[in-house]
Coordinates of C-alpha atoms and ligand atoms in Angstrom, one line a residue:
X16 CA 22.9 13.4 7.8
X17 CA 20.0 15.9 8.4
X18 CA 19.5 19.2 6.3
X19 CA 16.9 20.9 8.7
X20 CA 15.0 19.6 11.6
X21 CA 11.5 20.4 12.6
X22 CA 8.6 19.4 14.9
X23 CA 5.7 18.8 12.5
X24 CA 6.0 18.2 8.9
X25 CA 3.1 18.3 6.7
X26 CA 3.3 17.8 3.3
X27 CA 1.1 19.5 0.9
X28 CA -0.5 22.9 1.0
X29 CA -4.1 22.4 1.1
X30 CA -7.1 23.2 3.2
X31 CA -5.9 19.8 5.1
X32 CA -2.2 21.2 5.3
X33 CA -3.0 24.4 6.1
X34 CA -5.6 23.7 9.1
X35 CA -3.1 20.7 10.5
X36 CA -0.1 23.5 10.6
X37 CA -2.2 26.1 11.9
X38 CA -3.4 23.7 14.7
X39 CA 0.0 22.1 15.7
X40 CA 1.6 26.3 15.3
X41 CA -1.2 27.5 17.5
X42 CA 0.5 24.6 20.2
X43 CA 4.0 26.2 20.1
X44 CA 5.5 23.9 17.7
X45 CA 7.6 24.3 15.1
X46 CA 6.3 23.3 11.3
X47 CA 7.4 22.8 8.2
X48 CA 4.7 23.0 4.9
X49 CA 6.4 21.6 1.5
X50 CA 4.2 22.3 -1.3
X51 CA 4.9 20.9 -4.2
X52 CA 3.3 23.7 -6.7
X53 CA 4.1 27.3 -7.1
X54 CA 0.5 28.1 -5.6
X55 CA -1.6 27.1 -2.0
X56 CA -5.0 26.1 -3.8
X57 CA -5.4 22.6 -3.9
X58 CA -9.1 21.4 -4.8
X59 CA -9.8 23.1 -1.5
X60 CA -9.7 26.5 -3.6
X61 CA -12.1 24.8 -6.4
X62 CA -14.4 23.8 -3.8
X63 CA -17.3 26.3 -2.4
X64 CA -15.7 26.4 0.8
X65 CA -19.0 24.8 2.5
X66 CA -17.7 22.7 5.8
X67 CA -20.8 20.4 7.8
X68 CA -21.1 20.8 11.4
X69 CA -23.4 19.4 13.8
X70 CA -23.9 21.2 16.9
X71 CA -22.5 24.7 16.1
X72 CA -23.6 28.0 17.5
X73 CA -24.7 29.1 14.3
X74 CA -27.1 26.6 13.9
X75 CA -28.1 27.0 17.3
X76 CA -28.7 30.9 16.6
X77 CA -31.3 30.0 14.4
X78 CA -32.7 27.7 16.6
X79 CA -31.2 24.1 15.0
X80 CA -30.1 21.5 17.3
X81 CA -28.3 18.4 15.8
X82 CA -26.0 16.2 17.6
X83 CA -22.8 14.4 15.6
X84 CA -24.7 11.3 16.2
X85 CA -27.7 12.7 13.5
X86 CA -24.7 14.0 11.0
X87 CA -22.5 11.0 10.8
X88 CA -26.2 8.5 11.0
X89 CA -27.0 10.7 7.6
X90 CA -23.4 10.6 6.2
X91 CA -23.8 6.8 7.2
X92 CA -27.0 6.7 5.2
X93 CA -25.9 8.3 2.2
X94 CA -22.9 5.8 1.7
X95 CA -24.7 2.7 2.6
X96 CA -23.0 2.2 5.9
X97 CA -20.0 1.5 4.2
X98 CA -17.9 4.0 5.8
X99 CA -16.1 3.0 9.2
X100 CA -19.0 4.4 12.0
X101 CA -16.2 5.5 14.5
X102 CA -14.4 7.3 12.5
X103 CA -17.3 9.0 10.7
X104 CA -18.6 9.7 14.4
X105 CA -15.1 11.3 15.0
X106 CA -15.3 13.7 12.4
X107 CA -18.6 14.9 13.2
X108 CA -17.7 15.7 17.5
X109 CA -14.7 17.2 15.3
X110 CA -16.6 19.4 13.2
X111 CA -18.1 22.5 15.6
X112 CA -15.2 22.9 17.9
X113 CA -13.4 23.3 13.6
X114 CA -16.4 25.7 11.9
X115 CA -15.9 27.7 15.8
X116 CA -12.1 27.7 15.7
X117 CA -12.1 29.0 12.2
X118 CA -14.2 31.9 12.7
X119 CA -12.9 32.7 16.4
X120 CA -9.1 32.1 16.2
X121 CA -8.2 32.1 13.0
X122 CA -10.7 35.5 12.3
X123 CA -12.2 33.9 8.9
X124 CA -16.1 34.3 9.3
X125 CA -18.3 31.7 8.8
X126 CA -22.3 31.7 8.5
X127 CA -24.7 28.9 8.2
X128 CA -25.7 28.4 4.8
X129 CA -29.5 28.6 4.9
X130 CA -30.2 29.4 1.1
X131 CA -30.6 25.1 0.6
X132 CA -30.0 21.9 2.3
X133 CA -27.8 19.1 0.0
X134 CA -29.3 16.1 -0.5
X135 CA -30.0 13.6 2.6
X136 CA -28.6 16.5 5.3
X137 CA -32.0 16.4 7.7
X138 CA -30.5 20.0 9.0
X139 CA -28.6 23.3 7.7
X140 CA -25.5 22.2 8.4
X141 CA -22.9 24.0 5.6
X142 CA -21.0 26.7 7.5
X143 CA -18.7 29.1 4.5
X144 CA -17.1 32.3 4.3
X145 CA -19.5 34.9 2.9
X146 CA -18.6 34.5 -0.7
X147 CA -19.6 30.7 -0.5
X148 CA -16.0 30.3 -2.0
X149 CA -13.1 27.7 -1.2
X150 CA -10.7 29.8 -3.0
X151 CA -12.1 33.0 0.0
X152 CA -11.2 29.9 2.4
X153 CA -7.7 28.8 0.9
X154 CA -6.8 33.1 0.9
X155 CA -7.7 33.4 4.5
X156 CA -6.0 30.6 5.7
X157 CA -2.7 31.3 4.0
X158 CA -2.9 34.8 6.0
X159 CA -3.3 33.0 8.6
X160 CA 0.0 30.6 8.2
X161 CA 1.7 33.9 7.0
X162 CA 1.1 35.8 10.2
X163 CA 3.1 32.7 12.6
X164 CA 6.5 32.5 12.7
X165 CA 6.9 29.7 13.9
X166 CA 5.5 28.0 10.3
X167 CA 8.2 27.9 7.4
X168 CA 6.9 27.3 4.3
X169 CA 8.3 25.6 1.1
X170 CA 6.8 26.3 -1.9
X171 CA 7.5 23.8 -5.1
X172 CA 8.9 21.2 -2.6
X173 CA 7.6 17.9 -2.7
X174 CA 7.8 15.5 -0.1
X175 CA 9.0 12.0 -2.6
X176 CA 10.3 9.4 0.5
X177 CA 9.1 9.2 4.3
X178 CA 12.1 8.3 6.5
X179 CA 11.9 5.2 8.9
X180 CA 14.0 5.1 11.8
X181 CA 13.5 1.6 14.4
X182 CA 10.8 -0.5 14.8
X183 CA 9.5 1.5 11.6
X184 CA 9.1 5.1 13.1
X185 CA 8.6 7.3 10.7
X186 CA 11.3 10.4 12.2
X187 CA 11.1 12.5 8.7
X188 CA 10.9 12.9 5.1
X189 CA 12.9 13.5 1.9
X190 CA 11.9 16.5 0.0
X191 CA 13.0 17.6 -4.1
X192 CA 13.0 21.5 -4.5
X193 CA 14.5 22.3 -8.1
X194 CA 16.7 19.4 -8.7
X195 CA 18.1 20.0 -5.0
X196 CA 17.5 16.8 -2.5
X197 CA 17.1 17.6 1.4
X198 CA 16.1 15.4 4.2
X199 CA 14.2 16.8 6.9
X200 CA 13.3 15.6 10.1
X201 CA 10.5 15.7 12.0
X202 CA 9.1 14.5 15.5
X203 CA 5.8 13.8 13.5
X204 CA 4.8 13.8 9.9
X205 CA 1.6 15.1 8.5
X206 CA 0.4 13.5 4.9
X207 CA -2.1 15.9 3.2
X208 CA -1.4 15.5 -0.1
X209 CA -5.3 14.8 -1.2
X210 CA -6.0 11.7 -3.4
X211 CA -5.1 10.5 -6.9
X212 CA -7.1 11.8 -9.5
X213 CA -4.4 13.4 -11.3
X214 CA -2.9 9.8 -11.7
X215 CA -4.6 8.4 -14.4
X216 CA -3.2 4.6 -13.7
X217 CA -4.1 4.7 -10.3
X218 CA -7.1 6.1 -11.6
X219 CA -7.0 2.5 -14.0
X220 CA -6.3 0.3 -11.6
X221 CA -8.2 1.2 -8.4
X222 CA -11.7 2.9 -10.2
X223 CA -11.8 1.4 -13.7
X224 CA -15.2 2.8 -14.2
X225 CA -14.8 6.1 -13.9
X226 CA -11.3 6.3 -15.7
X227 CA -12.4 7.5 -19.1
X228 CA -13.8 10.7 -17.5
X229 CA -12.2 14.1 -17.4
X230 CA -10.1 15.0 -14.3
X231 CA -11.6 17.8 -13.0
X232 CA -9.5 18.4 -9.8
X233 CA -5.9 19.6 -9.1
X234 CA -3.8 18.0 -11.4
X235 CA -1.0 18.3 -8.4
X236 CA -3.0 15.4 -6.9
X237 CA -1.2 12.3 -7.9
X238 CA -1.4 9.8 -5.0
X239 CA 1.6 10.6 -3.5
X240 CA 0.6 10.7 0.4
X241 CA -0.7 7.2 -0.2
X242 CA 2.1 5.9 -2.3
X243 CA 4.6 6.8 0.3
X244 CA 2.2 5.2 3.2
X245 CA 2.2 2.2 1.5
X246 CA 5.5 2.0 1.2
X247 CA 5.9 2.5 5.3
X248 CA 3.7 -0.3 6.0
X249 CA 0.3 1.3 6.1
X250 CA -3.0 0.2 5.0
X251 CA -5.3 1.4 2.7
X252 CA -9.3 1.7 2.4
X253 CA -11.9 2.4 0.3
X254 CA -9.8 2.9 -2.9
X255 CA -12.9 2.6 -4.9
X256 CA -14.7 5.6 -3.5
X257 CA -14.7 9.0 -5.5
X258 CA -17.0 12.2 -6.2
X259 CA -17.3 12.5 -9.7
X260 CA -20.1 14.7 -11.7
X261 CA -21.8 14.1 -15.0
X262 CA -22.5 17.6 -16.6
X263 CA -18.5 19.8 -17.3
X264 CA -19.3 21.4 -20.4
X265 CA -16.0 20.1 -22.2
X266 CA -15.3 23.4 -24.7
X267 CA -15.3 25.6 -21.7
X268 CA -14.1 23.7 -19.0
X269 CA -17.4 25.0 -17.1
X270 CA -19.7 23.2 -14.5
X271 CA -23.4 22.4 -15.7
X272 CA -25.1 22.8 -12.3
X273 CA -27.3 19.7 -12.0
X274 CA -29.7 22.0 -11.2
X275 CA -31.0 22.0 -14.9
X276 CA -32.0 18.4 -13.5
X277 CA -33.7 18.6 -10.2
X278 CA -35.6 21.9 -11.3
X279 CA -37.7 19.2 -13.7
X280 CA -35.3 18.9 -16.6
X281 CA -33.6 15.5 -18.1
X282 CA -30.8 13.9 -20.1
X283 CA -30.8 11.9 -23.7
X284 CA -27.6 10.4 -25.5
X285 CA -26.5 10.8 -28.4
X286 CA -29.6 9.3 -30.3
X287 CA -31.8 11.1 -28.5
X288 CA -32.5 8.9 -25.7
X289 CA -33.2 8.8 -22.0
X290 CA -31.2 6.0 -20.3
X291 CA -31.3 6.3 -16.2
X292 CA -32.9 7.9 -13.4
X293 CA -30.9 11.2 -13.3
X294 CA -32.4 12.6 -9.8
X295 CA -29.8 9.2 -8.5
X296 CA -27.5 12.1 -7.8
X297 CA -24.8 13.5 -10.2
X298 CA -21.9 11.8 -8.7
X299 CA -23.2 7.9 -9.1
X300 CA -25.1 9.2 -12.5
X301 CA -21.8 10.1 -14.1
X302 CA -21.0 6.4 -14.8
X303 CA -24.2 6.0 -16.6
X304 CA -22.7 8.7 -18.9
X305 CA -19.7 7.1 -19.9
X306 CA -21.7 3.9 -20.8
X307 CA -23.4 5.7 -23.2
X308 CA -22.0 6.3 -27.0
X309 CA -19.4 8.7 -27.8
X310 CA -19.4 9.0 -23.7
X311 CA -21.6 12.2 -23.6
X312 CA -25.0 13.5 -22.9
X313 CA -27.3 16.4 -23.2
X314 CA -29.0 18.2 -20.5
X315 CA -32.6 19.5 -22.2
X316 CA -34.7 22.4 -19.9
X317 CA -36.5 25.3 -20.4
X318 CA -36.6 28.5 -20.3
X319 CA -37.7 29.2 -16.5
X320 CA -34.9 26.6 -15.6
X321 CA -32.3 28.7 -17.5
X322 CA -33.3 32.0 -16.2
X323 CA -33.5 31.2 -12.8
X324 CA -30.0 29.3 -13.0
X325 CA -28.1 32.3 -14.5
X326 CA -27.4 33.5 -10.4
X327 CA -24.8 31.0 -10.5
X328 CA -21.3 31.8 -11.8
X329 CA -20.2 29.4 -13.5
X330 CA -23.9 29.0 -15.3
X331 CA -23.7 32.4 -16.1
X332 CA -20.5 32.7 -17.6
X333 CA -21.4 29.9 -19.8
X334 CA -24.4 31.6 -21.1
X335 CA -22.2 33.9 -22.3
X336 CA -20.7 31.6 -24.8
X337 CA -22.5 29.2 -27.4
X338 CA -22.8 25.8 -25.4
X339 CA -26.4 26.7 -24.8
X340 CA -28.5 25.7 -28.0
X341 CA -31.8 27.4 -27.7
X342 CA -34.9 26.6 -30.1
X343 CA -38.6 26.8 -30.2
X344 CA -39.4 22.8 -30.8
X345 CA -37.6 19.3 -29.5
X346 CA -37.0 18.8 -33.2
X347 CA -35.5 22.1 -33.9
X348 CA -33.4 21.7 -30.6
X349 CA -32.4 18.0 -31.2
X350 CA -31.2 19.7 -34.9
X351 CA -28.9 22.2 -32.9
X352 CA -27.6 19.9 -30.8
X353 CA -26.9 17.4 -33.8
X354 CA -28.4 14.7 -32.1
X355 CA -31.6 12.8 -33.7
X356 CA -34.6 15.2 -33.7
X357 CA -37.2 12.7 -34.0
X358 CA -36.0 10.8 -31.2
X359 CA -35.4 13.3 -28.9
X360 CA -39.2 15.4 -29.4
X361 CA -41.0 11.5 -29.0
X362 CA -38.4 11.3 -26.0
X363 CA -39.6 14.5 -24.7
X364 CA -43.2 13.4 -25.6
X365 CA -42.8 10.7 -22.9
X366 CA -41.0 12.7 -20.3
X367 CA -43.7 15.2 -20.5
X368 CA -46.5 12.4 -19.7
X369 CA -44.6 11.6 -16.5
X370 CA -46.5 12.9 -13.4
X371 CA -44.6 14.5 -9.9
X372 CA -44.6 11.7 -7.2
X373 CA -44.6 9.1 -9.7
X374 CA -42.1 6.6 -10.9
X375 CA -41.2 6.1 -14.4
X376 CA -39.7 3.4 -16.4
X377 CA -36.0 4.6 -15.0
X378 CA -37.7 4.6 -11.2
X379 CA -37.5 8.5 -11.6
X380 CA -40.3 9.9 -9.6
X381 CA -39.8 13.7 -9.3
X382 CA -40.8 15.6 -12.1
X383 CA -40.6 19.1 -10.7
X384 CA -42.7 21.2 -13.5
X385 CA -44.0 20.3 -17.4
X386 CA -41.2 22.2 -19.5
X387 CA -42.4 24.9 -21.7
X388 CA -41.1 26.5 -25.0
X389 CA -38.3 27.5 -25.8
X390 CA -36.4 24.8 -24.9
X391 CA -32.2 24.9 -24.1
X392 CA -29.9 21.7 -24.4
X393 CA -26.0 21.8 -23.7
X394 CA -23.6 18.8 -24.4
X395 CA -22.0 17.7 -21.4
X396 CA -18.8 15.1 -20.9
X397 CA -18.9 13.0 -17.3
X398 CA -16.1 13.9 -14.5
X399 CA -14.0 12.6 -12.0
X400 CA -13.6 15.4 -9.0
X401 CA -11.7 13.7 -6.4
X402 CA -11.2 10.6 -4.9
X403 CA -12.0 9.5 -1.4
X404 CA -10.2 6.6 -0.5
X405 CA -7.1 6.4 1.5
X406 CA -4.6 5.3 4.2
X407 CA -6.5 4.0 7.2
X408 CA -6.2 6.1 9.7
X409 CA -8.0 6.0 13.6
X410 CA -10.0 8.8 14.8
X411 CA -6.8 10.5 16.1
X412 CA -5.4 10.6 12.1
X413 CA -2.9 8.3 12.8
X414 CA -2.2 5.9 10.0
X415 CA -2.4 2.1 10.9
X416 CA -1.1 -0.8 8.7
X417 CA -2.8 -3.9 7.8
X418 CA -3.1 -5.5 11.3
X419 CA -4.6 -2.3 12.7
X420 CA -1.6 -1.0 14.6
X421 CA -0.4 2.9 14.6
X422 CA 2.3 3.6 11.9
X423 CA 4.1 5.8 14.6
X424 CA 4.9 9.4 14.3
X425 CA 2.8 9.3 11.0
X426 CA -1.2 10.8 10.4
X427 CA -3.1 11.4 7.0
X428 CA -5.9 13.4 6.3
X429 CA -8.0 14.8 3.7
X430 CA -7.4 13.1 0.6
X431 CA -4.6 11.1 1.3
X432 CA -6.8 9.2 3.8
X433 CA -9.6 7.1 3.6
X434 CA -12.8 9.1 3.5
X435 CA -16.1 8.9 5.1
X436 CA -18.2 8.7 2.0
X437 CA -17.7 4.5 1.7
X438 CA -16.5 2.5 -1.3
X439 CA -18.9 4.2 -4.0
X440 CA -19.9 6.9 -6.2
X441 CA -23.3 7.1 -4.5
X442 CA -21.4 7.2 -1.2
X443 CA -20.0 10.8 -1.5
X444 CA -22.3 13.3 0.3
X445 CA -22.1 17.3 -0.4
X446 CA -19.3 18.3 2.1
X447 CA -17.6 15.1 3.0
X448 CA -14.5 16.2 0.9
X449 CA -13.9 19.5 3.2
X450 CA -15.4 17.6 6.2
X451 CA -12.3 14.9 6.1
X452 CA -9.6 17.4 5.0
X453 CA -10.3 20.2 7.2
X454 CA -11.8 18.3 10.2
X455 CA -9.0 15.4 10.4
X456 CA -6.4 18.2 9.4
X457 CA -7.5 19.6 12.8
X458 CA -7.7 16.6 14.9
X459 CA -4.0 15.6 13.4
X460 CA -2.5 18.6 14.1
X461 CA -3.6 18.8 17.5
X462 CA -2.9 15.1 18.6
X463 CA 0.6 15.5 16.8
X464 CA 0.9 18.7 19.1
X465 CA -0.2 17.0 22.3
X466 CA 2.1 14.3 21.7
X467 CA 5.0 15.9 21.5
X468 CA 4.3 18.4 24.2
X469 CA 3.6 14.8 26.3
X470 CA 6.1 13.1 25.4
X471 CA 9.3 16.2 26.2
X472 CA 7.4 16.5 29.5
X473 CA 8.1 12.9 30.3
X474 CA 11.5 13.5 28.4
X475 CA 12.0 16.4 31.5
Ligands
FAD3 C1 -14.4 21.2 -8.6 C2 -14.5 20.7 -7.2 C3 -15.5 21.1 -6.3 C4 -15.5 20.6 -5.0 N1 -16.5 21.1 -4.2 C5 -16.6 20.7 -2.9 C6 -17.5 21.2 -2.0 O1 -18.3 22.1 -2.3 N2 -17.5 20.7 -0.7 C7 -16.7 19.8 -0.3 O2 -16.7 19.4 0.9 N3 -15.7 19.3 -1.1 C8 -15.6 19.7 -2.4 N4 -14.7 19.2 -3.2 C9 -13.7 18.3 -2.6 C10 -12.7 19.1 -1.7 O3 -12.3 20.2 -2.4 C11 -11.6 18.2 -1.4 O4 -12.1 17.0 -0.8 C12 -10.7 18.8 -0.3 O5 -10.4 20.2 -0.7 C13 -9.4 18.1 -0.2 O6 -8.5 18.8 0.6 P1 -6.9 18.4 0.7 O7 -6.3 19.3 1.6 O8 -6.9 16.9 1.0 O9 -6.4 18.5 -0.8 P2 -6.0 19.7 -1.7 O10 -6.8 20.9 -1.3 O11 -6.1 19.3 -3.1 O12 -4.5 20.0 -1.3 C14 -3.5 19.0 -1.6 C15 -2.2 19.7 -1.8 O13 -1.1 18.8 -1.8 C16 -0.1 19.1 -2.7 N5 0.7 17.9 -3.0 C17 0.4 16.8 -3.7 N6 1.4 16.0 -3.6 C18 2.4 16.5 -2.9 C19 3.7 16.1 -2.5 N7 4.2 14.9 -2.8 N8 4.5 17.0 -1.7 C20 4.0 18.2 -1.4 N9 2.7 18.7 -1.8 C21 2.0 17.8 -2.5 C22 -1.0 19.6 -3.9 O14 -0.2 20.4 -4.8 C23 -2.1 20.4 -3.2 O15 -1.7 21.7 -3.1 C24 -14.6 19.7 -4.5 C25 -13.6 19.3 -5.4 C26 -13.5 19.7 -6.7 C27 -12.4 19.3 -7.6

C-alpha cells in the first residue's frame, strides 16, 4: 500500500522547506523533501535574503535592545492590527533563537544590516548573509541539507494529495515524479509550498485587484499547499493579503527601486499626470497603477537620484539598456517617454512648488529635494510578488480547520500559511515574507520533531 515511509515530509524546496527539514534532521528524524522543480530557489532565492529579529546578539553588539513585543507591536502597526497578535508575537520570540541557529549551526553568517531601516521598523532588525542575497541564503542552506543523511531529497516531485487516515489524521502524501505515482508516509507532514501567485484564477477569485498585474514571483507557486489543506478540512485566512510592487520595468523584467521615489522623485500616467500619494509605500501604491490607463506609469527624477541609485544591481544593469529616457527639459522628457509633454512639465511645475514637511493635494508630505536638470523617466508596469494569506495555523504551525481545532499530524508555513502582514497590500512589511517562511519553518520542524520523539517515548 505504501511506496516509502518517512518521519517528516515536507513538501516544497524553499527557504521554509529547507529550514523545517534542517530543524526536524538536526532532531534525529528521518525526512523526506519533494520538490516539485528541477531547482531549490523558490522566491526565497529572489528575495535579499534579509530575516527580522528582535533580540539578537547582533543587535545587541551594537548596542540595540528590542524585545519581540516592540517587533510584532510594529509588524501589528504596519498591517492595521489585522494580523492575529499571538501568532505575530510567536514569530517574533521565534526569530533570534532562528537568525542565531542559522549562523551558529548551520555555519551561514549573518550580520545586522545597518546600511538602512525599512519603513515603520523602530530598530536594525534585518540580519543577511554578506552578499544581502536570498539566492547566498537558498545556496547555503542546500549545503546544509546535502551534508545530512538522514534528509532524502526528491527533486521534480510534487506532493498532489495529502493522505487521511481516522478521525482525519493526516499519516502521508501522494507524490507525481515523471508520470510515476508514489504514496509516502509520514508520521508528520510539512506544507511549504509558498502561496499562489503563479495561479492566476486564484489570483481572480481571492485578490481581484491586483490580478491584471505581472507575476513577479516563482511561477512554481500555484497554491497547492493550501489547495490540499482545504481539502483535509483546514481553514484559511487572510486570502486577500499580498506584497506586490508598482515600478518592474516590463522590457527587461528588472526592478525599479522605489528609491527613485523616496529620494524626492514622483509618478504621472500616461497623460502626464500625478494621481496618488506615492511615499503610501510601493506595495499598496501598485493598485493605484493598474487604475490608471493602459495600466502603467512613469517614474520622473533626476540626475543626483540616478547616480546615486546606480549601487544597486538591478538599477545598474538597467542603466545599461534604453529604459532610462534622459533629457534636458519636462517637455523634451515627456517627448521621449511619448507621454504628453505639456502636461507632464505643468505637472512638474506643481510638484516642484511642493515644500518638505508639507502635504499636497494627494496628502504627500515628503518632498526630499527640488529636482534639477537633466531629468530621467522609465515606464514602469505594477506587480504582484507574493501572496500572504494562508492555512490557519497556531503558533506551533499546526494547521487548524474552521472551528479552531489541530488538523493532526499536519503544519504549514511560509507561504502556504496565513501570514503576519493582515488582509491588505499596505499590510506587508519589509521582511515579513522570510520572517513567516523561515521562522514558522523552524518552529514546525522542531514541534514536528518533539512530537514524535514524545510520542515513541510514550510508545516505549
Ligand atoms: C522578487 C521578490 C523579492 C522578495 N524580497 C523579499 C525580501 O527582501 N524580504 C522578505 O522577507 N521577503 C521577500 N520576498 C518574499 C519571500 O521571498 C517569500 O515570502 C518567501 O521566500 C517564501 O518562502 P517559501 O519557502 O514559503 O516559498 P518559496 O521559497 O517560493 O518555496 C516554495 C517551493 O515550493 C515548491 N512547490 C510548490 N508547489 C509544490 C508541490 N505541490 N510539491 C512540491 N513542491 C512544491 C516550489 O517549486 C518552491 O520551490 C520577495 C519575493 C519576491 C518574489
Amino acid at each position: 500500500m505504501w511506496d516509502a515511509e518517512v518521519d517528516v515530509i515536507v513538501a516544497g524546496g524553499g527557504g521554509c522547506g529547507l529550514v523545517a527539514a534542517l530543524a526536524a534532521a538536526e532532531k534525529g528524524l528521518e525526512v523526506a523533501i519533494f520538490e516539485k522543480t528541477e531547482f531549490l530557489l523558490g522566491n526565497t532565492a529572489a528575495s535579499a535574503g534579509m530575516i527580522p529579529a528582535a533580540g539578537t546578539r547582533f543587535q545587541r553588539e551594537l548596542g540595540i535592545v528590542e524585545t519581540p513585543e516592540e517587533m510584532a507591536e510594529d509588524i501589528l502597526k504596519k498591517n492595521h492590527y489585522e494580523s492575529d497578535p499571538d501568532l505575530t508575537l510567536a514569530v517574533c520570540k521565534a526569530s533570534a533563537p532562528l537568525v542565531e541557529w542559522i549562523h551558529d549551526s548551520l555555519s551561514i553568517e549573518m550580520s545586522l544590516v545597518e546600511e538602512f531601516k525599512y519603513p515603520g521598523q523602530r530598530n536594525y532588525r534585518m540580519h543577511a548573509p554578506p552578499s544581502r542575497s536570498g539566492l547566498e541564503l537558498m545556496k547555503k542552506l542546500r549545503k546544509n541539507v546535502a551534508d545530512r543523511d538522514n534528509i532524502f531529497l526528491m527533486m521534480k516531485s510534487q506532493v498532489t494529495e495529502l493522505i487521511l487516515g481516522d478521525n482525519q489524521k493526516v499519516i502521508g502524501v501522494v507524490t507525481e515524479s515523471d508520470g510515476n505515482t508514489q504514496r509516502i508516509k509520514a508520521k508528520k507532514v510539512i506544507l511549504a509550498t509558498n502561496g499562489f501567485g503563479g495561479d492566476k484564477q486564484m489570483v481572480q477569485r481571492y485578490i481581484p485587484e491586483i490580478s491584471e498585474a505581472i507575476y513577479f514571483g516563482y511561477e512554481a507557486n500555484t497554491g497547492d499547499g493550501i489547495k490540499m489543506g482545504l481539502q483535509a478540512g483546514a481553514a484559511a485566512e487572510n486570502m486577500t493579503a499580498y506584497q506586490g510592487h508598482s515600478a518592474v520595468n516590463e522590457g527587461s523584467g528588472l526592478l525599479v527601486t522605489w528609491g527613485t521615489i523616496m529620494m524626492g522623485g514622483f509618478m504621472v500616467n500616461v497623460s502626464g499626470n500625478r494621481f496618488e500619494n506615492e511615499t503610501m509605500g510601493y506595495s499598496e501604491f501598485a493598485v493605484e497603477v493598474l487604475k490608471q490607463p493602459e495600466k502603467c506609469g512613469f517614474l520622473i527624477f533626476d540626475q543626483a537620484i540616478y547616480d546615486s541609485l546606480l549601487s544597486i544591481e538591478d538599477f545598474k544593469n538597467l542603466s545599461e539598456t534604453t529604459a532610462f529616457k534622459k533629457a534636458d527639459t519636462m517637455e523634451e522628457l515627456g517627448e521621449r517617454l511619448r507621454i504628453d509633454p505639456a502636461s507632464l512639465a505643468e505637472t512638474f511645475g506643481c510638484f516642484q512648488r511642493n515644500e518638505n514637511g508639507q502635504q499636497d493635494e494627494f496628502k504627500r508630505n515628503s518632498f526630499e529635494k527640488k529636482l534639477e536638470t537633466p531629468y530621467y523617466g522609465v515606464k514602469v508596469v505594477p506587480a504582484l510578488f507574493h501572496t500572504q494569506g494562508g492555512l490557519k495555523i497556531n503558533e506551533n504551525a499546526q494547521v487548524l480547520d474552521e472551528q479552531g481545532r489541530i488538523i493532526e499530524n499536519l503544519y504549514a508555513g511560509g507561504g502556504a500559511a496565513v501570514g503576519v502582514s493582515g488582509r491588505h497590500a499596505y499590510g506587508y512589511m519589509s521582511g515579513n515574507g522570510l520572517l513567516a517562511a523561515l521562522g514558522f519553518g523552524k518552529i514546525a520542524g522542531e514541534h514536528a520533531a518533539k512530537t514524535i520523539t514524545d510520542e515513541q517515548g510514550v510508545a516505549k
